mmCIF file of C-alpha atoms in Angstrom:
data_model
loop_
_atom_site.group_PDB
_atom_site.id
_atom_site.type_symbol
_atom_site.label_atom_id
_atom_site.label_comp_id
_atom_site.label_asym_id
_atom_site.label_seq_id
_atom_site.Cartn_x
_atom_site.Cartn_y
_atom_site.Cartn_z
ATOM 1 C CA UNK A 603 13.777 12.350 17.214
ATOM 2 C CA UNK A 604 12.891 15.846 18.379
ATOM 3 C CA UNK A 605 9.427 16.556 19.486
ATOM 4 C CA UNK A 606 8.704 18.535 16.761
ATOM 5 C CA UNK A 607 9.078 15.079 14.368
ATOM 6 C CA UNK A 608 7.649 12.960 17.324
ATOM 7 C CA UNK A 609 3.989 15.291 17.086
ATOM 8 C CA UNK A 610 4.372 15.276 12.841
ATOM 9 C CA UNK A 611 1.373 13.019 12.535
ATOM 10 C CA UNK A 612 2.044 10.140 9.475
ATOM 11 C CA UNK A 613 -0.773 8.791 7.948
ATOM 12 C CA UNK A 614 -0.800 5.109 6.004
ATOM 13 C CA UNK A 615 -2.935 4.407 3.177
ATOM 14 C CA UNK A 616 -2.369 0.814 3.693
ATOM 15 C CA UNK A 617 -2.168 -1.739 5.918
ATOM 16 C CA UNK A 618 1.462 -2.675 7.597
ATOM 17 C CA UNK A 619 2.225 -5.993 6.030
ATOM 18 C CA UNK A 620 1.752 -4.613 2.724
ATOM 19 C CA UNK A 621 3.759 -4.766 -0.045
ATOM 20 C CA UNK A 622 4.436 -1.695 -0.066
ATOM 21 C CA UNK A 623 3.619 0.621 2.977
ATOM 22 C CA UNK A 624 2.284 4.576 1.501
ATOM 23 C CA UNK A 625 2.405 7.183 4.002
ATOM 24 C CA UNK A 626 2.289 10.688 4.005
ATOM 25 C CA UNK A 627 3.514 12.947 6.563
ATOM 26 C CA UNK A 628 3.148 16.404 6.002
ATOM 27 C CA UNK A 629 4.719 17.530 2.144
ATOM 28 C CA UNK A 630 6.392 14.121 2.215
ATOM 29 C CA UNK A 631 4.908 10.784 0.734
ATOM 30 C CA UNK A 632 7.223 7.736 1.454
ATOM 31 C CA UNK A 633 6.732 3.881 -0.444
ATOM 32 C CA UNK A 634 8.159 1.350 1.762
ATOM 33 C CA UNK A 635 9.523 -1.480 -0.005
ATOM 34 C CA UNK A 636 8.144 -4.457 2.623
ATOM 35 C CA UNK A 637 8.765 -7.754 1.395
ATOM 36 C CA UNK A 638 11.603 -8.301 3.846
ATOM 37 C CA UNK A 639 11.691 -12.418 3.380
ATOM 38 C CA UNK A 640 11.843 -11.939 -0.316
ATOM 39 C CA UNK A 641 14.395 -9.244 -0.625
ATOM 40 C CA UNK A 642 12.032 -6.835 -1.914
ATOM 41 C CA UNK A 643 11.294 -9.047 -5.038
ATOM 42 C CA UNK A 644 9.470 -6.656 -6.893
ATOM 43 C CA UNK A 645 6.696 -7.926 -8.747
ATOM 44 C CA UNK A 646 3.160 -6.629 -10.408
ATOM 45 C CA UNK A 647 1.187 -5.610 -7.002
ATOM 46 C CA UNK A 648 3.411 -3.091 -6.087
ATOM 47 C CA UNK A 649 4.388 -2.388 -9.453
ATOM 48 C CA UNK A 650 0.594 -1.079 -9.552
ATOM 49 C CA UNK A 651 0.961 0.944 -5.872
ATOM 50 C CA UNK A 652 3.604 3.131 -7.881
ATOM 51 C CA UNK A 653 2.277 3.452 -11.177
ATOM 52 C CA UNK A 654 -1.542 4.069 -9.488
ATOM 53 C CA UNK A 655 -0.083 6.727 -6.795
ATOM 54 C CA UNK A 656 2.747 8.827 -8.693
ATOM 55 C CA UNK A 657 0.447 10.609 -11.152
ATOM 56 C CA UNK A 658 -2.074 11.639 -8.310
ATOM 57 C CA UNK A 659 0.823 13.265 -6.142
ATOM 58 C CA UNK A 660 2.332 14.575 -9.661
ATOM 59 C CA UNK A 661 -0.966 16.853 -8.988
ATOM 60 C CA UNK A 662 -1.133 17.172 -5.389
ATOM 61 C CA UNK A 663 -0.019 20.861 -4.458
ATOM 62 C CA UNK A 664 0.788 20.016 -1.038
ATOM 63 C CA UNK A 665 3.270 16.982 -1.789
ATOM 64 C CA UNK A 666 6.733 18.490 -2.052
ATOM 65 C CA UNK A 667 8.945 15.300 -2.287
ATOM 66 C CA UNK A 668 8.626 11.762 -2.555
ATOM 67 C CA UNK A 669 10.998 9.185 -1.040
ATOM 68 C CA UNK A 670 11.533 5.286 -1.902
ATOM 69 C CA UNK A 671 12.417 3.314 1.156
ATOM 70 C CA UNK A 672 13.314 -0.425 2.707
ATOM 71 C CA UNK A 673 11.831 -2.258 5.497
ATOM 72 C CA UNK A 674 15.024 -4.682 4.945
ATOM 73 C CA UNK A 675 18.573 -3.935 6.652
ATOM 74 C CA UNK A 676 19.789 -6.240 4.010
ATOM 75 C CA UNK A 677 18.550 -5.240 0.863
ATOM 76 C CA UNK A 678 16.098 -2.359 -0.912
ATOM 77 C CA UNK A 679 15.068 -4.013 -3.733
ATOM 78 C CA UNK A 680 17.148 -7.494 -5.150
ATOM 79 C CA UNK A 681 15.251 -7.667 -8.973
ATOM 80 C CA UNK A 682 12.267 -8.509 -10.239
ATOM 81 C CA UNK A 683 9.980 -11.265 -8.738
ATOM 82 C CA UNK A 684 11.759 -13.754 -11.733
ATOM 83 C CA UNK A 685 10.569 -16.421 -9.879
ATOM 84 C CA UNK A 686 7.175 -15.702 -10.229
ATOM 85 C CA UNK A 687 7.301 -14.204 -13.746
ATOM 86 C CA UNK A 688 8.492 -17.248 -15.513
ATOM 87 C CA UNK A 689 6.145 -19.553 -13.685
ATOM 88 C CA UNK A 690 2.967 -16.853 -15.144
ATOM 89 C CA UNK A 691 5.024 -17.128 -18.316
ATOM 90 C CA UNK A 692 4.900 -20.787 -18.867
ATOM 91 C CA UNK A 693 1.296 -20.757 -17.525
ATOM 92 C CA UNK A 694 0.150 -17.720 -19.539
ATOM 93 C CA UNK A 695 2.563 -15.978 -21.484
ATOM 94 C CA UNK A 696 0.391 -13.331 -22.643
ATOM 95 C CA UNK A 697 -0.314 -12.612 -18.754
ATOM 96 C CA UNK A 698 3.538 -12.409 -18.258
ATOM 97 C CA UNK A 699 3.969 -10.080 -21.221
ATOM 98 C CA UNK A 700 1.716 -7.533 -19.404
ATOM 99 C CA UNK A 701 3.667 -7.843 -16.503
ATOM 100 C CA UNK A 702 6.270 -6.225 -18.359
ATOM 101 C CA UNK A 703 4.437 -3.664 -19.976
ATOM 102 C CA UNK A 704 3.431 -2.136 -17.095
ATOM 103 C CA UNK A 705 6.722 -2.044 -15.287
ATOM 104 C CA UNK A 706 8.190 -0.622 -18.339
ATOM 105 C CA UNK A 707 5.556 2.094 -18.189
ATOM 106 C CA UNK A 708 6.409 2.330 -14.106
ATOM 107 C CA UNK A 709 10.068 2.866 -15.233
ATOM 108 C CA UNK A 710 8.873 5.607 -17.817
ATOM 109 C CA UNK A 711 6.698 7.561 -15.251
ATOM 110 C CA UNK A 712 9.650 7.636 -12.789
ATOM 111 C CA UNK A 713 11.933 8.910 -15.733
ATOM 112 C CA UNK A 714 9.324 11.638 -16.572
ATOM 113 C CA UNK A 715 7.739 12.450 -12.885
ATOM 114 C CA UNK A 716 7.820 16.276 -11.980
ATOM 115 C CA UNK A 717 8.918 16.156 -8.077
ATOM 116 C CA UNK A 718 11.639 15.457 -6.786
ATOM 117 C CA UNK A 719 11.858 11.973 -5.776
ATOM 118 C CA UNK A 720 15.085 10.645 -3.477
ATOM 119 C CA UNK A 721 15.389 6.710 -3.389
ATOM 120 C CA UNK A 722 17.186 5.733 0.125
ATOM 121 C CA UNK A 723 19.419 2.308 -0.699
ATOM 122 C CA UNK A 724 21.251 0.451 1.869
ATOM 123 C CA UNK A 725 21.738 -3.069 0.349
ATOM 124 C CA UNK A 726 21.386 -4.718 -2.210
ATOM 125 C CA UNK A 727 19.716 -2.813 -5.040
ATOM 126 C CA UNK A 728 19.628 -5.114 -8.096
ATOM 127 C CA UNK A 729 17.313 -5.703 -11.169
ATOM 128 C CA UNK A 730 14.049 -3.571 -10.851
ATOM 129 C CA UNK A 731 15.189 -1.852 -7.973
ATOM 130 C CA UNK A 732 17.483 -0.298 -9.921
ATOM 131 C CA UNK A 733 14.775 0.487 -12.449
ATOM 132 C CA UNK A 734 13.216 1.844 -9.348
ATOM 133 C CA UNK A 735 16.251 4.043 -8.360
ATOM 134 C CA UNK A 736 17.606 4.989 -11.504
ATOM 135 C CA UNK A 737 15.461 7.509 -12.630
ATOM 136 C CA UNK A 738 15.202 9.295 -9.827
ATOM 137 C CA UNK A 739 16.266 13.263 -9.115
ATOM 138 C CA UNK A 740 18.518 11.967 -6.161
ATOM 139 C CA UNK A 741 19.608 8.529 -5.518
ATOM 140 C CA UNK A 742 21.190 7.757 -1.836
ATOM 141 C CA UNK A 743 23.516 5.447 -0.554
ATOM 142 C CA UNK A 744 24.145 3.874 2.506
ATOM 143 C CA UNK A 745 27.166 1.739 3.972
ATOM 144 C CA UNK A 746 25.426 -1.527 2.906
ATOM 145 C CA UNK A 747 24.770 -0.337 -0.703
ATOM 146 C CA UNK A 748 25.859 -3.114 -3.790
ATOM 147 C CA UNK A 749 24.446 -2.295 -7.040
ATOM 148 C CA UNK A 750 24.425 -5.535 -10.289
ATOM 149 C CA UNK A 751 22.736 -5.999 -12.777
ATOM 150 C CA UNK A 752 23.387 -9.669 -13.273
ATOM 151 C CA UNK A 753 20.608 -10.538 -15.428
ATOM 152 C CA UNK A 754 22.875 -12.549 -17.743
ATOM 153 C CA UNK A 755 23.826 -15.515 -15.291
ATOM 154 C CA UNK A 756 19.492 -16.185 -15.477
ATOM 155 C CA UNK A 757 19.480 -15.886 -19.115
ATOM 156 C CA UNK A 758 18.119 -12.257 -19.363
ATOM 157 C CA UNK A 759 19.467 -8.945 -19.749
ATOM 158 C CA UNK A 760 19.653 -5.903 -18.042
ATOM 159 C CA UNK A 761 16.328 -4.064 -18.766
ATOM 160 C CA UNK A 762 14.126 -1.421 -17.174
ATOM 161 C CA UNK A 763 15.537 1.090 -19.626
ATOM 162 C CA UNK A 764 18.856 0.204 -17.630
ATOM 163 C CA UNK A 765 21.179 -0.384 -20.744
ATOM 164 C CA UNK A 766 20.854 3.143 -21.713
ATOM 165 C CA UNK A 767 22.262 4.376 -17.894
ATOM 166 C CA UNK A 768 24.632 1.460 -18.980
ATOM 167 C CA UNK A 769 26.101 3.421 -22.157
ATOM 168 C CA UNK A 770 25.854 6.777 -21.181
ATOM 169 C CA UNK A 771 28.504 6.279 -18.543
ATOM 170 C CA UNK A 772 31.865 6.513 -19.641
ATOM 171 C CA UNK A 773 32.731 3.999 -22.100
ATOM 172 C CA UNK A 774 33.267 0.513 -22.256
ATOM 173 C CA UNK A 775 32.444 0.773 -17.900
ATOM 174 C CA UNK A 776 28.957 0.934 -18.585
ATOM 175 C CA UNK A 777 29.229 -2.389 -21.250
ATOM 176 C CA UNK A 778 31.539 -4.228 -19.119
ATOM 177 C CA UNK A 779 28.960 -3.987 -15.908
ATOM 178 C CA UNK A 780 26.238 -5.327 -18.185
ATOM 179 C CA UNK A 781 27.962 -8.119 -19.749
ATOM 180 C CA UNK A 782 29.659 -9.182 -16.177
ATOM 181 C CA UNK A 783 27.082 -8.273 -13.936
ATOM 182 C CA UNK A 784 29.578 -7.354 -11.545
ATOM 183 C CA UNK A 785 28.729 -6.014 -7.759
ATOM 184 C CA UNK A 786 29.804 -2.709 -7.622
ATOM 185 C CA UNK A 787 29.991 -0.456 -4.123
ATOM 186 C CA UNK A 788 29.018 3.289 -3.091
ATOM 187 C CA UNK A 789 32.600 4.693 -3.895
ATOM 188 C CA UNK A 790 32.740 3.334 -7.386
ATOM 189 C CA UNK A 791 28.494 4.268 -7.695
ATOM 190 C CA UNK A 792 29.480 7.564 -6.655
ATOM 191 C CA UNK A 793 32.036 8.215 -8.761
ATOM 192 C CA UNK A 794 30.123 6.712 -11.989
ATOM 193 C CA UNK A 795 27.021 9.308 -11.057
ATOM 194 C CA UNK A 796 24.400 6.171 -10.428
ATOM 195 C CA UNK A 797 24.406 7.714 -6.852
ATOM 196 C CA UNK A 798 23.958 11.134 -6.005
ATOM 197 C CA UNK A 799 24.983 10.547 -2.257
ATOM 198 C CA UNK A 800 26.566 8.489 0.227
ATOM 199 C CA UNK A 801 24.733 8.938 3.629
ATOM 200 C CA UNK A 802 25.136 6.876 6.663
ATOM 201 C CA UNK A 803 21.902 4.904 6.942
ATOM 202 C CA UNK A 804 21.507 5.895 10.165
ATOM 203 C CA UNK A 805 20.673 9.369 8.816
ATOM 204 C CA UNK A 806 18.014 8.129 6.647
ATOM 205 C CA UNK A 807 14.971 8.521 8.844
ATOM 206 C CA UNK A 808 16.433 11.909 9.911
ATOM 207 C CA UNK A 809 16.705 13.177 6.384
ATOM 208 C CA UNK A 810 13.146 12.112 5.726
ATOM 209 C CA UNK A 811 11.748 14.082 8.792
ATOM 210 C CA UNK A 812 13.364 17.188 7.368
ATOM 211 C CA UNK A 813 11.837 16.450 3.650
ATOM 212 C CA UNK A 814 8.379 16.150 5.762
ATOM 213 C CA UNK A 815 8.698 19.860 6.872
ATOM 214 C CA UNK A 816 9.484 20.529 3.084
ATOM 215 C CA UNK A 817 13.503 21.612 3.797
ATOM 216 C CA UNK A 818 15.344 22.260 0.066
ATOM 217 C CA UNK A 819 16.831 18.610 -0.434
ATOM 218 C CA UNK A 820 19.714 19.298 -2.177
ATOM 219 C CA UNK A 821 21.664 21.341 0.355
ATOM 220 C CA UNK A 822 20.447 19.144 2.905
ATOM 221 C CA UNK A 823 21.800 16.144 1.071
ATOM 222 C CA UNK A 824 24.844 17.981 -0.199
ATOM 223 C CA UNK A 825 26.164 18.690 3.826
ATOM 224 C CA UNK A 826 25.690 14.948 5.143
ATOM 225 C CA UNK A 827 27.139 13.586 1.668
ATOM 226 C CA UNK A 828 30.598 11.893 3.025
ATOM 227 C CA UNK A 829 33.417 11.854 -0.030
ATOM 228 C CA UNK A 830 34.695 8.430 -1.241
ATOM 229 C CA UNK A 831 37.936 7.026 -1.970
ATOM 230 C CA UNK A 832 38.913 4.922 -4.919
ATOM 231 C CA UNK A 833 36.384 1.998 -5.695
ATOM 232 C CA UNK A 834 37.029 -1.385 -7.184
ATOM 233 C CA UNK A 835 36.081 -0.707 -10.441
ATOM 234 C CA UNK A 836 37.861 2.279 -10.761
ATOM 235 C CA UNK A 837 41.124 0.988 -9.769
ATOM 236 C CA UNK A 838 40.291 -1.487 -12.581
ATOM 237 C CA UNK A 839 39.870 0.607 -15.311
ATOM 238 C CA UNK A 840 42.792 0.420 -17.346
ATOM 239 C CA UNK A 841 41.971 -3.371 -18.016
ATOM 240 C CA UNK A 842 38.014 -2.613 -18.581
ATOM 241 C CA UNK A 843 39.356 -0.134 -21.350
ATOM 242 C CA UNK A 844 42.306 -3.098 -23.018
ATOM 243 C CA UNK A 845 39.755 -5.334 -23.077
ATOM 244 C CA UNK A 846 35.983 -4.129 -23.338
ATOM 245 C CA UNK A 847 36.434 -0.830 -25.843
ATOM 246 C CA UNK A 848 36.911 -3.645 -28.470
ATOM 247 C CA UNK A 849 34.079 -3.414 -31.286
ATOM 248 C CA UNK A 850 32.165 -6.601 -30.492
ATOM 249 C CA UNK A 851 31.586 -8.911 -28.311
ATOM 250 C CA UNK A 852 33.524 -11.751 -30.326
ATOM 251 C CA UNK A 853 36.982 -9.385 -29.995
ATOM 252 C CA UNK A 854 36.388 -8.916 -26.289
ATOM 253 C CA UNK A 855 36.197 -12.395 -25.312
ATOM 254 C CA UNK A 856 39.455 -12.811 -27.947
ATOM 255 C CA UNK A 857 41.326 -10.138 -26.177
ATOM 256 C CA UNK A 858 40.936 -11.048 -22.377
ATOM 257 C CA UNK A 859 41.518 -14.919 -24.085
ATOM 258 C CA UNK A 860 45.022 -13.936 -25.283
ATOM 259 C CA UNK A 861 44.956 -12.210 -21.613
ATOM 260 C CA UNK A 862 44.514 -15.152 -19.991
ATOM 261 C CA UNK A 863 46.970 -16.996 -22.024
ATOM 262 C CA UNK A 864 49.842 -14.510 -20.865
ATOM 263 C CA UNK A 865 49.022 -15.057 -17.731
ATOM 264 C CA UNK A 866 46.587 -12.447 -16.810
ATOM 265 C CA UNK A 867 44.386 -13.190 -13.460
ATOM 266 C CA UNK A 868 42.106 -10.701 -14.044
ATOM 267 C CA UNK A 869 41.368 -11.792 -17.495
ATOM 268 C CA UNK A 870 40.881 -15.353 -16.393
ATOM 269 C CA UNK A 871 38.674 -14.585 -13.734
ATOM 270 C CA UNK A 872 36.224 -12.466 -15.869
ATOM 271 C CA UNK A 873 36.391 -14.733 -18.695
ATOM 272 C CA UNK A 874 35.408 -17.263 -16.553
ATOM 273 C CA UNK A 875 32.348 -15.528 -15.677
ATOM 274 C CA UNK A 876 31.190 -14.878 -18.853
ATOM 275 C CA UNK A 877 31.459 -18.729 -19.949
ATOM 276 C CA UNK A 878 28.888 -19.316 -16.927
ATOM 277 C CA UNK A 879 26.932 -16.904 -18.099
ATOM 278 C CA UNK A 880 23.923 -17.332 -21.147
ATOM 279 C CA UNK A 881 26.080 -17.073 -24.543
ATOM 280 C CA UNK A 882 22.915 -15.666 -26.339
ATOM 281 C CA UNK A 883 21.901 -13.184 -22.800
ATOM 282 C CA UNK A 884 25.457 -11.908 -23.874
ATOM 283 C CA UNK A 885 24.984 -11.715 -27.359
ATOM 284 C CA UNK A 886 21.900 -9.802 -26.511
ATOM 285 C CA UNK A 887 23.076 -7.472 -24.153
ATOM 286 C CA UNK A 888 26.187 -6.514 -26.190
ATOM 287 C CA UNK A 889 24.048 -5.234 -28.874
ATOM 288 C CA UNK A 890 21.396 -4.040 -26.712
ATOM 289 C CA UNK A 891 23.959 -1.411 -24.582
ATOM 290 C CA UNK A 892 25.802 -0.400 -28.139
ATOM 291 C CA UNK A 893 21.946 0.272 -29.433
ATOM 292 C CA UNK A 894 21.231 2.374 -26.603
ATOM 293 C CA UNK A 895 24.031 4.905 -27.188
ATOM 294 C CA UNK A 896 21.504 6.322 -29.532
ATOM 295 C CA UNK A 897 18.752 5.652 -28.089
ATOM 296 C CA UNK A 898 16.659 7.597 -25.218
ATOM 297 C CA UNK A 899 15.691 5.837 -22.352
ATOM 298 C CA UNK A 900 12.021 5.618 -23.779
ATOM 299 C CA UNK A 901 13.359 4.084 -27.141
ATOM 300 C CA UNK A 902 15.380 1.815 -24.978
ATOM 301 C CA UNK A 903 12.192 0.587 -22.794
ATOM 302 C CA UNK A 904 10.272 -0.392 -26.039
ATOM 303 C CA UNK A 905 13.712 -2.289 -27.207
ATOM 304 C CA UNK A 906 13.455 -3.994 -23.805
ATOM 305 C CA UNK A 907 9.976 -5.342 -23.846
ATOM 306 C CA UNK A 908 11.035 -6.223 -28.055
ATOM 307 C CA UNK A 909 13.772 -8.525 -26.251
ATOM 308 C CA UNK A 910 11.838 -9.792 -22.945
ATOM 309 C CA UNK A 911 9.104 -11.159 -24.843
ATOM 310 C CA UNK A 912 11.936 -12.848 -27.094
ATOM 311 C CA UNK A 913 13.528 -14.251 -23.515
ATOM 312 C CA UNK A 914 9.880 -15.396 -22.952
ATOM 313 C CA UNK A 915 9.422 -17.430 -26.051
ATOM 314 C CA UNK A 916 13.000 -18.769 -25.798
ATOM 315 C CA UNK A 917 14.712 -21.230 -23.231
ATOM 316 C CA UNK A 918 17.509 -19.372 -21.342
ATOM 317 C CA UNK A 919 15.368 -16.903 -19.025
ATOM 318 C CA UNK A 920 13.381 -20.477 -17.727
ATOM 319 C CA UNK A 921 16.397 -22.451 -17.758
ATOM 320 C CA UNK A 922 18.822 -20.176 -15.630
ATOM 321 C CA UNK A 923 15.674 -19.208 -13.198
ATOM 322 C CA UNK A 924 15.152 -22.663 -12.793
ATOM 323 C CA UNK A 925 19.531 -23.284 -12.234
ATOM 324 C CA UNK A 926 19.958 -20.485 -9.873
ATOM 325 C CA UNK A 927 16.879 -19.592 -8.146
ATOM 326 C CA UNK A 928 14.192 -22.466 -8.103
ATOM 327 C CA UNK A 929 16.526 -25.602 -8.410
ATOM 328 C CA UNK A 930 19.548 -24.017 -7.137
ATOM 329 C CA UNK A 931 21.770 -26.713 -9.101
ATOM 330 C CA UNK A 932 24.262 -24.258 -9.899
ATOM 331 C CA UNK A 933 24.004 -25.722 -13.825
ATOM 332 C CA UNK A 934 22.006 -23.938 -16.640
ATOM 333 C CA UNK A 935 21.649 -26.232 -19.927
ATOM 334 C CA UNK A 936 22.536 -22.981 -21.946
ATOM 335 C CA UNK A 937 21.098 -23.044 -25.459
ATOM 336 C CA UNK A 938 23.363 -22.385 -27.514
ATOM 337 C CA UNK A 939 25.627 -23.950 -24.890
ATOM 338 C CA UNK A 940 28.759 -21.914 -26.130
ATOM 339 C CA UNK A 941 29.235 -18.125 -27.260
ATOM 340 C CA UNK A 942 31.328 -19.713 -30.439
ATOM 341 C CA UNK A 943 27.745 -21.286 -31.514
ATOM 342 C CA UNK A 944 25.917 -17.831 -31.490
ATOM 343 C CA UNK A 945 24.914 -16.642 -35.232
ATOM 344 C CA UNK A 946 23.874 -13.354 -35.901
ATOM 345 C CA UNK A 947 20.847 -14.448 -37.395
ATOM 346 C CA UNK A 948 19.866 -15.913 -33.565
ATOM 347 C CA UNK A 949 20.336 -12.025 -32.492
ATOM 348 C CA UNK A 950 18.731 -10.639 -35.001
ATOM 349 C CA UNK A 951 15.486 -12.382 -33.951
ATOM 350 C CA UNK A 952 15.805 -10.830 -30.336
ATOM 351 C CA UNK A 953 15.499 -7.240 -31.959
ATOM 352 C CA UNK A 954 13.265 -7.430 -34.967
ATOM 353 C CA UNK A 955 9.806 -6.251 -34.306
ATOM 354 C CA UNK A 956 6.723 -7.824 -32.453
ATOM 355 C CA UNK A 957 4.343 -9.163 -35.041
ATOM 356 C CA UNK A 958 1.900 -8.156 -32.027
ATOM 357 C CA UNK A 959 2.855 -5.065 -31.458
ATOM 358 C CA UNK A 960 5.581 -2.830 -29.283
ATOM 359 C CA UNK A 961 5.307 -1.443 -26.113
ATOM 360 C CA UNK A 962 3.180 1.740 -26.837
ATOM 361 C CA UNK A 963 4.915 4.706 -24.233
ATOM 362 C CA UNK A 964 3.592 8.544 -24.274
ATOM 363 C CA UNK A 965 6.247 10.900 -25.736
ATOM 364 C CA UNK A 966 7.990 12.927 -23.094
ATOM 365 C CA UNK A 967 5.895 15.822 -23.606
ATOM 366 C CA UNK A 968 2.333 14.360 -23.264
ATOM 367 C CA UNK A 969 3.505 12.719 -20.090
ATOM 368 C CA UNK A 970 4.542 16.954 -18.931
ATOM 369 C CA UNK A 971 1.375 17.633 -20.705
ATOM 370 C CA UNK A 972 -0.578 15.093 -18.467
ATOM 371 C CA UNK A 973 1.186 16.715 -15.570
ATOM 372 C CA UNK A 974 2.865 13.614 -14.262
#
């Protein structure tokens, strides 16, 4: 730290075992993530920090740049609080239903927000964090960066407007993340455009001093970016395309079972991990990333919250919370149990409209008009 950075006074508008931690320092305003024990778990407090602070700096002139940090060396945000959600769920499900609704609208006002905003991610980055980071102008990884979205294996599926990021990359990668929920790393995140950099984390709080005395981000970014060689994924891509550019779900899991059959590894392990997976979270999710191909990310939040209140009336979201994360058993009673038993009358329940009402979200231009 030079002594220039050491004099830059930082100011907190809340206290330090907060949630999340505001400060400002100069044309900088930082959010620290700061649930360390809980990964981040991002849940309806801080969900209200964001969505109660980014239209105010929208307006302020001196703010130049937002940034989106950890307080964890281990993760920057690992999902939603799920935990949480389905116990206000089974307690109040018109309580949980709001929950949504209002991260949905987060998600929206970091889609539509006029500064530039730079998430830092070293970690694991999962969930809402990546509603968090997806949506912003730069996204920045670190060595420690792995990026799921696993929702299926708890009897969800990937929301936070997420499904449409899903679909616009290019296709079936996008379909095949979603329906796997497979970890991906900084190379292959890089190369798919869900990052915009891949920074050392020791950099981070270097980078952020800069941003303070309002330095142009991109060509700051652009000279500590470090290239990347082939990912995972990417060296996997002829098989994602044989097997997941098939026109349904039913055909995929035909395809990678002839696979298998031939003697195909990778088949059998990905089939595999599908079976554990929710056979209607699936059926869901397949339709949900195919809908979203033309749909905008605002269409696709109001499909979300159509779906999550669907999760909330059904069995799955409870029953693979309870498996993996409360119980820890390791064994979801999956209803239907089997992807065979799925009709399409049980997904077309999932999408057909609220009797209560959708999830009412400003058009694009009356959230510019509102100057957020």
């Amino acid at each position: 730290m030079t002594a220039q950075q050491a004099s830059t006074p930082t100011t907190q508008s809340s206290t330090p075992d907060a949630k999340i931690i505001a400060e400002r320092t100069q044309a900088l305003r930082t959010f620290v993530l700061n649930r360390p024990q809980a990964l981040n778990a991002f849940d309806d407090e801080m969900c209200g920090v964001l969505s109660t602070a980014l239209p105010v700096i929208a307006r302020d002139p001196d703010t130049y740049i937002v940034a989106l940090v950890s307080s964890s060396p281990k993760a920057f945000c690992a999902g939603g609080d799920v935990l949480a959600l389905t116990a206000e769920a089974k307690r109040d499900i018109e309580s949980a239903k709001a929950i949504m609704r209002r991260e949905y609208a987060l998600d929206w006002l970091l889609e539509c927000f006029s500064k530039p905003c730079v998430s830092f991610i070293d970690g694991v980055c999962m969930g809402s964090g990546v509603g968090l980071t997806a949506y912003n102008t730069h996204r920045v990884a670190g060595e420690a960066y792995k990026w799921a979205m696993p929702e299926v294996k708890i009897g969800l599926f990937p929301d936070v407007g997420v499904a449409k990021v899903l679909a616009r990359l290019p296709w079936p990668i996008g379909l095949y993340l979603g329906l796997t929920g497979r970890p991906i790393r900084r190379d292959d995140a890089h190369w798919l455009g869900l990052v915009t950099h891949c920074i050392a984390a020791s950099e981070f709080p270097g980078i952020r001093a800069k941003l303070a005395d309002a330095i142009p981000v991109d060509p700051l970014l652009d000279d500590l970016h470090e290239p990347q060689s082939e990912g995972a994924v990417q060296k996997d891509l002829s098989l994602i395309r044989d097997h997941f550019s098939q026109s349904s779900l039913a055909k995929i899991i035909k395809s990678l079972s002839e696979a298998e059959s031939s003697g195909c590894e990778w088949s059998r392990n990905t089939l595999a991990g599908l079976r554990k997976s929710s056979p209607i979270s699936l059926a869901i999710t397949d339709r949900h990333i195919r809908n979203a191909l033309t749909l905008d990310i605002r269409q696709t939040l109001i499909e979300d919250y159509r779906l999550a209140v669907r999760c909330f009336e059904g069995t799955d979201f409870a029953e693979g919370v309870r498996a993996l994360l409360r119980d820890k058993d390791g064994a979801p009673s999956w209803s239907p149990a089997q992807f065979e038993d799925i009709t399409t009358a049980m997904v077309e329940k999932y999408f057909a409209p609220l009797p209560d009402g959708e999830l009412e979200l400003p058009l694009r231009s009356e959230m510019q008009a509102a100057r957020v």
